[in-house]
mmCIF file with all atom_site columns, C-alpha atoms and ligand atoms in Angstrom:
data_model
loop_
_atom_site.group_PDB
_atom_site.id
_atom_site.type_symbol
_atom_site.label_atom_id
_atom_site.label_alt_id
_atom_site.label_comp_id
_atom_site.label_asym_id
_atom_site.label_entity_id
_atom_site.label_seq_id
_atom_site.pdbx_PDB_ins_code
_atom_site.Cartn_x
_atom_site.Cartn_y
_atom_site.Cartn_z
_atom_site.occupancy
_atom_site.B_iso_or_equiv
_atom_site.pdbx_formal_charge
_atom_site.auth_seq_id
_atom_site.auth_comp_id
_atom_site.auth_asym_id
_atom_site.auth_atom_id
_atom_site.pdbx_PDB_model_num
ATOM   1   C  CA  . MET A 1 1   ? -21.949 12.205  -3.484  1.00 0.00 ? 204  MET A CA  1
ATOM   2   C  CA  . ASN A 1 2   ? -20.991 12.872  0.079   1.00 0.00 ? 205  ASN A CA  1
ATOM   3   C  CA  . ARG A 1 3   ? -20.270 9.297   1.274   1.00 0.00 ? 206  ARG A CA  1
ATOM   4   C  CA  . HIS A 1 4   ? -17.610 9.257   3.894   1.00 0.00 ? 207  HIS A CA  1
ATOM   5   C  CA  . ASN A 1 5   ? -16.154 6.347   5.615   1.00 0.00 ? 208  ASN A CA  1
ATOM   6   C  CA  . GLU A 1 6   ? -13.340 5.102   7.317   1.00 0.00 ? 209  GLU A CA  1
ATOM   7   C  CA  . MET A 1 7   ? -11.055 1.962   8.606   1.00 0.00 ? 210  MET A CA  1
ATOM   8   C  CA  . GLU A 1 8   ? -7.977  0.923   10.584  1.00 0.00 ? 211  GLU A CA  1
ATOM   9   C  CA  . THR A 1 9   ? -7.015  -2.400  10.788  1.00 0.00 ? 212  THR A CA  1
ATOM   10  C  CA  . VAL A 1 10  ? -3.266  -3.564  12.282  1.00 0.00 ? 213  VAL A CA  1
ATOM   11  C  CA  . PHE A 1 11  ? -1.512  -6.453  12.097  1.00 0.00 ? 214  PHE A CA  1
ATOM   12  C  CA  . LEU A 1 12  ? 1.765   -8.716  12.615  1.00 0.00 ? 215  LEU A CA  1
ATOM   13  C  CA  . SER A 1 13  ? 4.699   -8.259  10.191  1.00 0.00 ? 216  SER A CA  1
ATOM   14  C  CA  . VAL A 1 14  ? 4.085   -11.971 9.386   1.00 0.00 ? 217  VAL A CA  1
ATOM   15  C  CA  . PRO A 1 15  ? 3.729   -12.800 4.845   1.00 0.00 ? 218  PRO A CA  1
ATOM   16  C  CA  . GLU A 1 16  ? 0.414   -14.768 5.763   1.00 0.00 ? 219  GLU A CA  1
ATOM   17  C  CA  . ASN A 1 17  ? -0.921  -11.134 6.221   1.00 0.00 ? 220  ASN A CA  1
ATOM   18  C  CA  . GLU A 1 18  ? -0.217  -9.482  2.698   1.00 0.00 ? 221  GLU A CA  1
ATOM   19  C  CA  . SER A 1 19  ? -3.029  -11.772 1.561   1.00 0.00 ? 222  SER A CA  1
ATOM   20  C  CA  . PHE A 1 20  ? -4.763  -10.510 4.275   1.00 0.00 ? 223  PHE A CA  1
ATOM   21  C  CA  . ALA A 1 21  ? -4.686  -6.947  4.001   1.00 0.00 ? 224  ALA A CA  1
ATOM   22  C  CA  . ARG A 1 22  ? -5.331  -7.681  0.713   1.00 0.00 ? 225  ARG A CA  1
ATOM   23  C  CA  . VAL A 1 23  ? -8.819  -9.225  1.026   1.00 0.00 ? 226  VAL A CA  1
ATOM   24  C  CA  . VAL A 1 24  ? -9.497  -6.424  3.880   1.00 0.00 ? 227  VAL A CA  1
ATOM   25  C  CA  . ILE A 1 25  ? -8.535  -4.057  1.545   1.00 0.00 ? 228  ILE A CA  1
ATOM   26  C  CA  . ALA A 1 26  ? -11.138 -5.137  -1.842  1.00 0.00 ? 229  ALA A CA  1
ATOM   27  C  CA  . ALA A 1 27  ? -13.963 -5.569  1.601   1.00 0.00 ? 230  ALA A CA  1
ATOM   28  C  CA  . PHE A 1 28  ? -13.889 -1.965  2.645   1.00 0.00 ? 231  PHE A CA  1
ATOM   29  C  CA  . ALA A 1 29  ? -13.611 -0.742  -0.540  1.00 0.00 ? 232  ALA A CA  1
ATOM   30  C  CA  . VAL A 1 30  ? -16.188 -3.121  -2.273  1.00 0.00 ? 233  VAL A CA  1
ATOM   31  C  CA  . GLN A 1 31  ? -19.051 -0.060  -1.690  1.00 0.00 ? 234  GLN A CA  1
ATOM   32  C  CA  . MET A 1 32  ? -17.814 2.090   -3.980  1.00 0.00 ? 235  MET A CA  1
ATOM   33  C  CA  . SER A 1 33  ? -18.802 0.436   -6.292  1.00 0.00 ? 236  SER A CA  1
ATOM   34  C  CA  . PRO A 1 34  ? -15.381 -0.550  -8.016  1.00 0.00 ? 237  PRO A CA  1
ATOM   35  C  CA  . THR A 1 35  ? -14.919 -2.059  -10.879 1.00 0.00 ? 238  THR A CA  1
ATOM   36  C  CA  . VAL A 1 36  ? -13.388 -6.037  -10.972 1.00 0.00 ? 239  VAL A CA  1
ATOM   37  C  CA  . SER A 1 37  ? -9.900  -4.244  -13.183 1.00 0.00 ? 240  SER A CA  1
ATOM   38  C  CA  . GLU A 1 38  ? -10.464 -1.380  -9.664  1.00 0.00 ? 241  GLU A CA  1
ATOM   39  C  CA  . ILE A 1 39  ? -10.047 -3.778  -7.171  1.00 0.00 ? 242  ILE A CA  1
ATOM   40  C  CA  . ALA A 1 40  ? -7.705  -5.446  -8.773  1.00 0.00 ? 243  ALA A CA  1
ATOM   41  C  CA  . ASP A 1 41  ? -5.467  -2.760  -8.955  1.00 0.00 ? 244  ASP A CA  1
ATOM   42  C  CA  . ILE A 1 42  ? -5.905  -1.755  -5.512  1.00 0.00 ? 245  ILE A CA  1
ATOM   43  C  CA  . LYS A 1 43  ? -5.239  -4.801  -3.970  1.00 0.00 ? 246  LYS A CA  1
ATOM   44  C  CA  . THR A 1 44  ? -1.917  -5.148  -5.766  1.00 0.00 ? 247  THR A CA  1
ATOM   45  C  CA  . ALA A 1 45  ? -1.161  -1.543  -4.991  1.00 0.00 ? 248  ALA A CA  1
ATOM   46  C  CA  . VAL A 1 46  ? -1.747  -2.659  -1.361  1.00 0.00 ? 249  VAL A CA  1
ATOM   47  C  CA  . SER A 1 47  ? -0.101  -5.736  -1.569  1.00 0.00 ? 250  SER A CA  1
ATOM   48  C  CA  . GLU A 1 48  ? 3.444   -4.162  -2.831  1.00 0.00 ? 251  GLU A CA  1
ATOM   49  C  CA  . ALA A 1 49  ? 2.996   -1.436  0.460   1.00 0.00 ? 252  ALA A CA  1
ATOM   50  C  CA  . VAL A 1 50  ? 2.211   -4.113  3.220   1.00 0.00 ? 253  VAL A CA  1
ATOM   51  C  CA  . THR A 1 51  ? 5.202   -6.607  1.591   1.00 0.00 ? 254  THR A CA  1
ATOM   52  C  CA  . ASN A 1 52  ? 7.405   -3.368  1.744   1.00 0.00 ? 255  ASN A CA  1
ATOM   53  C  CA  . ALA A 1 53  ? 6.670   -3.297  4.860   1.00 0.00 ? 256  ALA A CA  1
ATOM   54  C  CA  . ILE A 1 54  ? 7.272   -6.045  6.145   1.00 0.00 ? 257  ILE A CA  1
ATOM   55  C  CA  . VAL A 1 55  ? 10.562  -7.442  4.507   1.00 0.00 ? 258  VAL A CA  1
ATOM   56  C  CA  . HIS A 1 56  ? 12.175  -4.153  4.556   1.00 0.00 ? 259  HIS A CA  1
ATOM   57  C  CA  . GLY A 1 57  ? 10.378  -2.339  7.454   1.00 0.00 ? 260  GLY A CA  1
ATOM   58  C  CA  . TYR A 1 58  ? 10.817  -4.591  9.767   1.00 0.00 ? 261  TYR A CA  1
ATOM   59  C  CA  . GLU A 1 59  ? 13.158  -6.972  7.447   1.00 0.00 ? 262  GLU A CA  1
ATOM   60  C  CA  . GLY A 1 60  ? 13.925  -10.474 9.901   1.00 0.00 ? 263  GLY A CA  1
ATOM   61  C  CA  . THR A 1 61  ? 12.472  -8.492  12.629  1.00 0.00 ? 264  THR A CA  1
ATOM   62  C  CA  . ARG A 1 62  ? 8.241   -8.504  13.651  1.00 0.00 ? 265  ARG A CA  1
ATOM   63  C  CA  . GLY A 1 63  ? 6.649   -5.040  13.803  1.00 0.00 ? 266  GLY A CA  1
ATOM   64  C  CA  . MET A 1 64  ? 3.079   -4.310  13.753  1.00 0.00 ? 267  MET A CA  1
ATOM   65  C  CA  . VAL A 1 65  ? 1.791   -3.104  9.965   1.00 0.00 ? 268  VAL A CA  1
ATOM   66  C  CA  . THR A 1 66  ? -1.313  -0.062  10.562  1.00 0.00 ? 269  THR A CA  1
ATOM   67  C  CA  . LEU A 1 67  ? -3.903  -0.493  7.067   1.00 0.00 ? 270  LEU A CA  1
ATOM   68  C  CA  . ARG A 1 68  ? -5.897  2.990   7.300   1.00 0.00 ? 271  ARG A CA  1
ATOM   69  C  CA  . ALA A 1 69  ? -8.110  3.179   4.594   1.00 0.00 ? 272  ALA A CA  1
ATOM   70  C  CA  . VAL A 1 70  ? -10.758 6.813   3.990   1.00 0.00 ? 273  VAL A CA  1
ATOM   71  C  CA  . ILE A 1 71  ? -13.585 7.131   1.445   1.00 0.00 ? 274  ILE A CA  1
ATOM   72  C  CA  . ASP A 1 72  ? -14.260 10.596  0.639   1.00 0.00 ? 275  ASP A CA  1
ATOM   73  C  CA  . GLY A 1 73  ? -17.184 10.884  -1.317  1.00 0.00 ? 276  GLY A CA  1
ATOM   74  C  CA  . THR A 1 74  ? -15.540 9.320   -5.039  1.00 0.00 ? 277  THR A CA  1
ATOM   75  C  CA  . VAL A 1 75  ? -11.515 9.011   -3.431  1.00 0.00 ? 278  VAL A CA  1
ATOM   76  C  CA  . LEU A 1 76  ? -10.141 6.477   -1.961  1.00 0.00 ? 279  LEU A CA  1
ATOM   77  C  CA  . SER A 1 77  ? -7.514  7.432   -0.121  1.00 0.00 ? 280  SER A CA  1
ATOM   78  C  CA  . VAL A 1 78  ? -4.626  3.957   1.887   1.00 0.00 ? 281  VAL A CA  1
ATOM   79  C  CA  . GLU A 1 79  ? -2.318  4.197   4.150   1.00 0.00 ? 282  GLU A CA  1
ATOM   80  C  CA  . VAL A 1 80  ? 0.352   1.696   5.253   1.00 0.00 ? 283  VAL A CA  1
ATOM   81  C  CA  . THR A 1 81  ? 2.540   2.526   8.228   1.00 0.00 ? 284  THR A CA  1
ATOM   82  C  CA  . ASP A 1 82  ? 5.245   0.543   9.455   1.00 0.00 ? 285  ASP A CA  1
ATOM   83  C  CA  . GLN A 1 83  ? 7.486   1.484   12.472  1.00 0.00 ? 286  GLN A CA  1
ATOM   84  C  CA  . GLY A 1 84  ? 10.530  -0.263  11.246  1.00 0.00 ? 287  GLY A CA  1
ATOM   85  C  CA  . ARG A 1 85  ? 13.904  0.721   9.310   1.00 0.00 ? 288  ARG A CA  1
ATOM   86  C  CA  . GLY A 1 86  ? 12.991  3.790   7.338   1.00 0.00 ? 289  GLY A CA  1
ATOM   87  C  CA  . ILE A 1 87  ? 14.113  4.778   4.295   1.00 0.00 ? 290  ILE A CA  1
ATOM   88  C  CA  . SER A 1 88  ? 17.169  7.402   3.748   1.00 0.00 ? 291  SER A CA  1
ATOM   89  C  CA  . ASN A 1 89  ? 16.707  8.685   0.279   1.00 0.00 ? 292  ASN A CA  1
ATOM   90  C  CA  . VAL A 1 90  ? 12.625  8.335   -0.384  1.00 0.00 ? 293  VAL A CA  1
ATOM   91  C  CA  . ALA A 1 91  ? 13.250  9.402   -4.238  1.00 0.00 ? 294  ALA A CA  1
ATOM   92  C  CA  . GLN A 1 92  ? 15.967  6.479   -4.884  1.00 0.00 ? 295  GLN A CA  1
ATOM   93  C  CA  . ALA A 1 93  ? 14.102  3.815   -3.577  1.00 0.00 ? 296  ALA A CA  1
ATOM   94  C  CA  . MET A 1 94  ? 10.847  4.850   -5.373  1.00 0.00 ? 297  MET A CA  1
ATOM   95  C  CA  . GLU A 1 95  ? 13.095  4.893   -8.674  1.00 0.00 ? 298  GLU A CA  1
ATOM   96  C  CA  . PRO A 1 96  ? 12.231  1.559   -10.995 1.00 0.00 ? 299  PRO A CA  1
ATOM   97  C  CA  . PHE A 1 97  ? 14.509  -1.296  -10.593 1.00 0.00 ? 300  PHE A CA  1
ATOM   98  C  CA  . TYR A 1 98  ? 16.414  0.177   -7.610  1.00 0.00 ? 301  TYR A CA  1
ATOM   99  C  CA  . THR A 1 99  ? 16.451  -2.876  -4.584  1.00 0.00 ? 302  THR A CA  1
ATOM   100 C  CA  . THR A 1 100 ? 18.522  -2.363  -1.777  1.00 0.00 ? 303  THR A CA  1
ATOM   101 C  CA  . HIS A 1 101 ? 17.762  -6.682  -2.209  1.00 0.00 ? 304  HIS A CA  1
ATOM   102 C  CA  . PRO A 1 102 ? 19.059  -8.577  -5.563  1.00 0.00 ? 305  PRO A CA  1
ATOM   103 C  CA  . GLU A 1 103 ? 20.145  -11.441 -3.746  1.00 0.00 ? 306  GLU A CA  1
ATOM   104 C  CA  . GLN A 1 104 ? 16.262  -12.029 -2.897  1.00 0.00 ? 307  GLN A CA  1
ATOM   105 C  CA  . GLU A 1 105 ? 15.469  -11.896 -6.234  1.00 0.00 ? 308  GLU A CA  1
ATOM   106 C  CA  . ARG A 1 106 ? 13.483  -8.743  -5.761  1.00 0.00 ? 309  ARG A CA  1
ATOM   107 C  CA  . SER A 1 107 ? 13.176  -6.495  -8.842  1.00 0.00 ? 310  SER A CA  1
ATOM   108 C  CA  . GLY A 1 108 ? 12.758  -2.928  -7.346  1.00 0.00 ? 311  GLY A CA  1
ATOM   109 C  CA  . MET A 1 109 ? 9.463   -2.750  -9.271  1.00 0.00 ? 312  MET A CA  1
ATOM   110 C  CA  . GLY A 1 110 ? 6.944   -2.027  -5.964  1.00 0.00 ? 313  GLY A CA  1
ATOM   111 C  CA  . PHE A 1 111 ? 6.544   1.519   -6.058  1.00 0.00 ? 314  PHE A CA  1
ATOM   112 C  CA  . ALA A 1 112 ? 6.528   1.728   -9.827  1.00 0.00 ? 315  ALA A CA  1
ATOM   113 C  CA  . VAL A 1 113 ? 3.269   -1.037  -9.596  1.00 0.00 ? 316  VAL A CA  1
ATOM   114 C  CA  . MET A 1 114 ? 2.001   1.093   -6.874  1.00 0.00 ? 317  MET A CA  1
ATOM   115 C  CA  . GLN A 1 115 ? 2.227   4.796   -9.279  1.00 0.00 ? 318  GLN A CA  1
ATOM   116 C  CA  . THR A 1 116 ? 0.707   2.724   -12.159 1.00 0.00 ? 319  THR A CA  1
ATOM   117 C  CA  . PHE A 1 117 ? -1.967  1.031   -10.524 1.00 0.00 ? 320  PHE A CA  1
ATOM   118 C  CA  . MET A 1 118 ? -3.350  4.037   -8.340  1.00 0.00 ? 321  MET A CA  1
ATOM   119 C  CA  . ASP A 1 119 ? -3.760  7.683   -9.309  1.00 0.00 ? 322  ASP A CA  1
ATOM   120 C  CA  . GLU A 1 120 ? -1.089  9.589   -6.305  1.00 0.00 ? 323  GLU A CA  1
ATOM   121 C  CA  . VAL A 1 121 ? 1.584   7.427   -4.127  1.00 0.00 ? 324  VAL A CA  1
ATOM   122 C  CA  . ASN A 1 122 ? 3.335   9.712   -1.278  1.00 0.00 ? 325  ASN A CA  1
ATOM   123 C  CA  . VAL A 1 123 ? 5.927   8.349   1.152   1.00 0.00 ? 326  VAL A CA  1
ATOM   124 C  CA  . THR A 1 124 ? 7.156   10.032  4.022   1.00 0.00 ? 327  THR A CA  1
ATOM   125 C  CA  . SER A 1 125 ? 9.894   8.094   5.897   1.00 0.00 ? 328  SER A CA  1
ATOM   126 C  CA  . THR A 1 126 ? 12.383  8.578   8.853   1.00 0.00 ? 329  THR A CA  1
ATOM   127 C  CA  . PRO A 1 127 ? 15.608  6.561   8.892   1.00 0.00 ? 330  PRO A CA  1
ATOM   128 C  CA  . GLY A 1 128 ? 15.219  4.418   12.525  1.00 0.00 ? 331  GLY A CA  1
ATOM   129 C  CA  . SER A 1 129 ? 11.215  5.700   13.015  1.00 0.00 ? 332  SER A CA  1
ATOM   130 C  CA  . GLY A 1 130 ? 9.424   4.117   10.485  1.00 0.00 ? 333  GLY A CA  1
ATOM   131 C  CA  . THR A 1 131 ? 7.695   4.408   6.710   1.00 0.00 ? 334  THR A CA  1
ATOM   132 C  CA  . THR A 1 132 ? 3.961   5.638   5.604   1.00 0.00 ? 335  THR A CA  1
ATOM   133 C  CA  . VAL A 1 133 ? 2.593   5.156   1.778   1.00 0.00 ? 336  VAL A CA  1
ATOM   134 C  CA  . ARG A 1 134 ? -0.246  7.206   1.541   1.00 0.00 ? 337  ARG A CA  1
ATOM   135 C  CA  . MET A 1 135 ? -2.094  6.528   -1.531  1.00 0.00 ? 338  MET A CA  1
ATOM   136 C  CA  . CYS A 1 136 ? -5.160  6.948   -3.493  1.00 0.00 ? 339  CYS A CA  1
ATOM   137 C  CA  . LYS A 1 137 ? -7.691  6.525   -6.415  1.00 0.00 ? 340  LYS A CA  1
ATOM   138 C  CA  . ARG A 1 138 ? -10.610 7.842   -7.664  1.00 0.00 ? 341  ARG A CA  1
ATOM   139 C  CA  . ILE A 1 139 ? -13.076 5.327   -8.184  1.00 0.00 ? 342  ILE A CA  1
ATOM   140 C  CA  . ALA A 1 140 ? -15.797 6.534   -11.134 1.00 0.00 ? 343  ALA A CA  1
ATOM   141 C  CA  . PRO A 1 141 ? -19.732 6.284   -9.738  1.00 0.00 ? 344  PRO A CA  1
ATOM   142 C  CA  . GLU A 1 142 ? -21.738 3.988   -9.774  1.00 0.00 ? 345  GLU A CA  1
ATOM   143 C  CA  . ALA A 1 143 ? -23.920 5.250   -12.425 1.00 0.00 ? 346  ALA A CA  1
ATOM   144 C  CA  . ARG A 1 144 ? -20.950 4.843   -14.482 1.00 0.00 ? 347  ARG A CA  1
ATOM   145 C  CA  . HIS A 1 145 ? -21.568 0.612   -13.967 1.00 0.00 ? 348  HIS A CA  1
HETATM 146 N  N1  . ATP B 2 .   ? 8.536   -0.133  4.391   1.00 0.00 ? 1397 ATP B N1  1
HETATM 147 C  C1  . ATP B 2 .   ? 9.741   0.539   3.833   1.00 0.00 ? 1397 ATP B C1  1
HETATM 148 N  N2  . ATP B 2 .   ? 10.746  0.334   5.013   1.00 0.00 ? 1397 ATP B N2  1
HETATM 149 C  C2  . ATP B 2 .   ? 12.174  0.651   4.553   1.00 0.00 ? 1397 ATP B C2  1
HETATM 150 N  N3  . ATP B 2 .   ? 12.607  0.283   3.247   1.00 0.00 ? 1397 ATP B N3  1
HETATM 151 C  C3  . ATP B 2 .   ? 12.003  0.109   2.244   1.00 0.00 ? 1397 ATP B C3  1
HETATM 152 C  C4  . ATP B 2 .   ? 10.388  -0.140  2.295   1.00 0.00 ? 1397 ATP B C4  1
HETATM 153 N  N4  . ATP B 2 .   ? 9.749   0.266   1.288   1.00 0.00 ? 1397 ATP B N4  1
HETATM 154 C  C5  . ATP B 2 .   ? 10.630  -0.120  0.464   1.00 0.00 ? 1397 ATP B C5  1
HETATM 155 N  N5  . ATP B 2 .   ? 11.754  0.423   1.049   1.00 0.00 ? 1397 ATP B N5  1
HETATM 156 C  C6  . ATP B 2 .   ? 12.990  -0.003  -0.240  1.00 0.00 ? 1397 ATP B C6  1
HETATM 157 O  O1  . ATP B 2 .   ? 12.817  0.577   -1.085  1.00 0.00 ? 1397 ATP B O1  1
HETATM 158 C  C7  . ATP B 2 .   ? 13.426  -0.393  -2.431  1.00 0.00 ? 1397 ATP B C7  1
HETATM 159 C  C8  . ATP B 2 .   ? 12.272  -0.479  -3.627  1.00 0.00 ? 1397 ATP B C8  1
HETATM 160 O  O2  . ATP B 2 .   ? 11.095  -0.706  -2.954  1.00 0.00 ? 1397 ATP B O2  1
HETATM 161 P  P1  . ATP B 2 .   ? 10.061  -1.517  -4.204  1.00 0.00 ? 1397 ATP B P1  1
HETATM 162 O  O3  . ATP B 2 .   ? 8.844   -1.977  -3.400  1.00 0.00 ? 1397 ATP B O3  1
HETATM 163 O  O4  . ATP B 2 .   ? 9.853   -0.241  -5.121  1.00 0.00 ? 1397 ATP B O4  1
HETATM 164 O  O5  . ATP B 2 .   ? 11.251  -2.334  -4.558  1.00 0.00 ? 1397 ATP B O5  1
HETATM 165 P  P2  . ATP B 2 .   ? 11.612  -4.111  -4.231  1.00 0.00 ? 1397 ATP B P2  1
HETATM 166 O  O6  . ATP B 2 .   ? 11.032  -4.076  -2.912  1.00 0.00 ? 1397 ATP B O6  1
HETATM 167 O  O7  . ATP B 2 .   ? 13.159  -3.828  -3.408  1.00 0.00 ? 1397 ATP B O7  1
HETATM 168 O  O8  . ATP B 2 .   ? 11.336  -5.103  -4.647  1.00 0.00 ? 1397 ATP B O8  1
HETATM 169 P  P3  . ATP B 2 .   ? 9.744   -5.397  -5.414  1.00 0.00 ? 1397 ATP B P3  1
HETATM 170 O  O9  . ATP B 2 .   ? 8.948   -4.958  -4.785  1.00 0.00 ? 1397 ATP B O9  1
HETATM 171 O  O10 . ATP B 2 .   ? 9.908   -5.388  -7.468  1.00 0.00 ? 1397 ATP B O10 1
HETATM 172 O  O11 . ATP B 2 .   ? 10.051  -7.260  -5.095  1.00 0.00 ? 1397 ATP B O11 1
HETATM 173 C  C9  . ATP B 2 .   ? 13.332  -1.559  -1.461  1.00 0.00 ? 1397 ATP B C9  1
HETATM 174 O  O12 . ATP B 2 .   ? 14.260  -2.382  -1.861  1.00 0.00 ? 1397 ATP B O12 1
HETATM 175 C  C10 . ATP B 2 .   ? 13.701  -1.190  0.299   1.00 0.00 ? 1397 ATP B C10 1
HETATM 176 O  O13 . ATP B 2 .   ? 15.115  -0.840  0.606   1.00 0.00 ? 1397 ATP B O13 1
HETATM 177 MG MG1 . MG  B 3 .   ? 8.719   -3.878  -2.990  1.00 0.00 ? 1398 MG  B MG1 1
#
């Protein structure tokens, strides 16, 4: 199968757009005929990345978040980008239970959740310029269902 498709959605960093992003990625991914469980995984991972962009990237300020997705055959790739404060130590930030906001009852599990539900998670970030989270997940061909 050589299916290829792409989309990009840009939205303001307000909490209402966490659920908007979940719906958008689900509506795009559904053409791959994922299982209910695969769709739930993708929505959860995207939601964590978008929440991070809003609460950490822009932290009290407003900016735009870009959600980009590509379907290449059986693989869905997703990118969530902000132009916020960035992360100085990405490896440390990705450690389970690491959070810079324990006082907000954050558990530091967002990146761990993304890694659990997606096949690959890569983060690039420049302090002062922003962060991009790239994730991909293989969706088994429709014949399986
Ligand atoms: N887009 C981002 N911009 C700036 N910093 C970020 C961004 N995403 C994550 N971080 C930093 O990485 C840390 C870890 O992120 P992670 O999502 O794993 O945990 P959390 O958001 O603190 O808690 P939780 O996701 O469990 O509510 C954050 O506390 C924050 O310091
Ligand atoms: Mg988080």
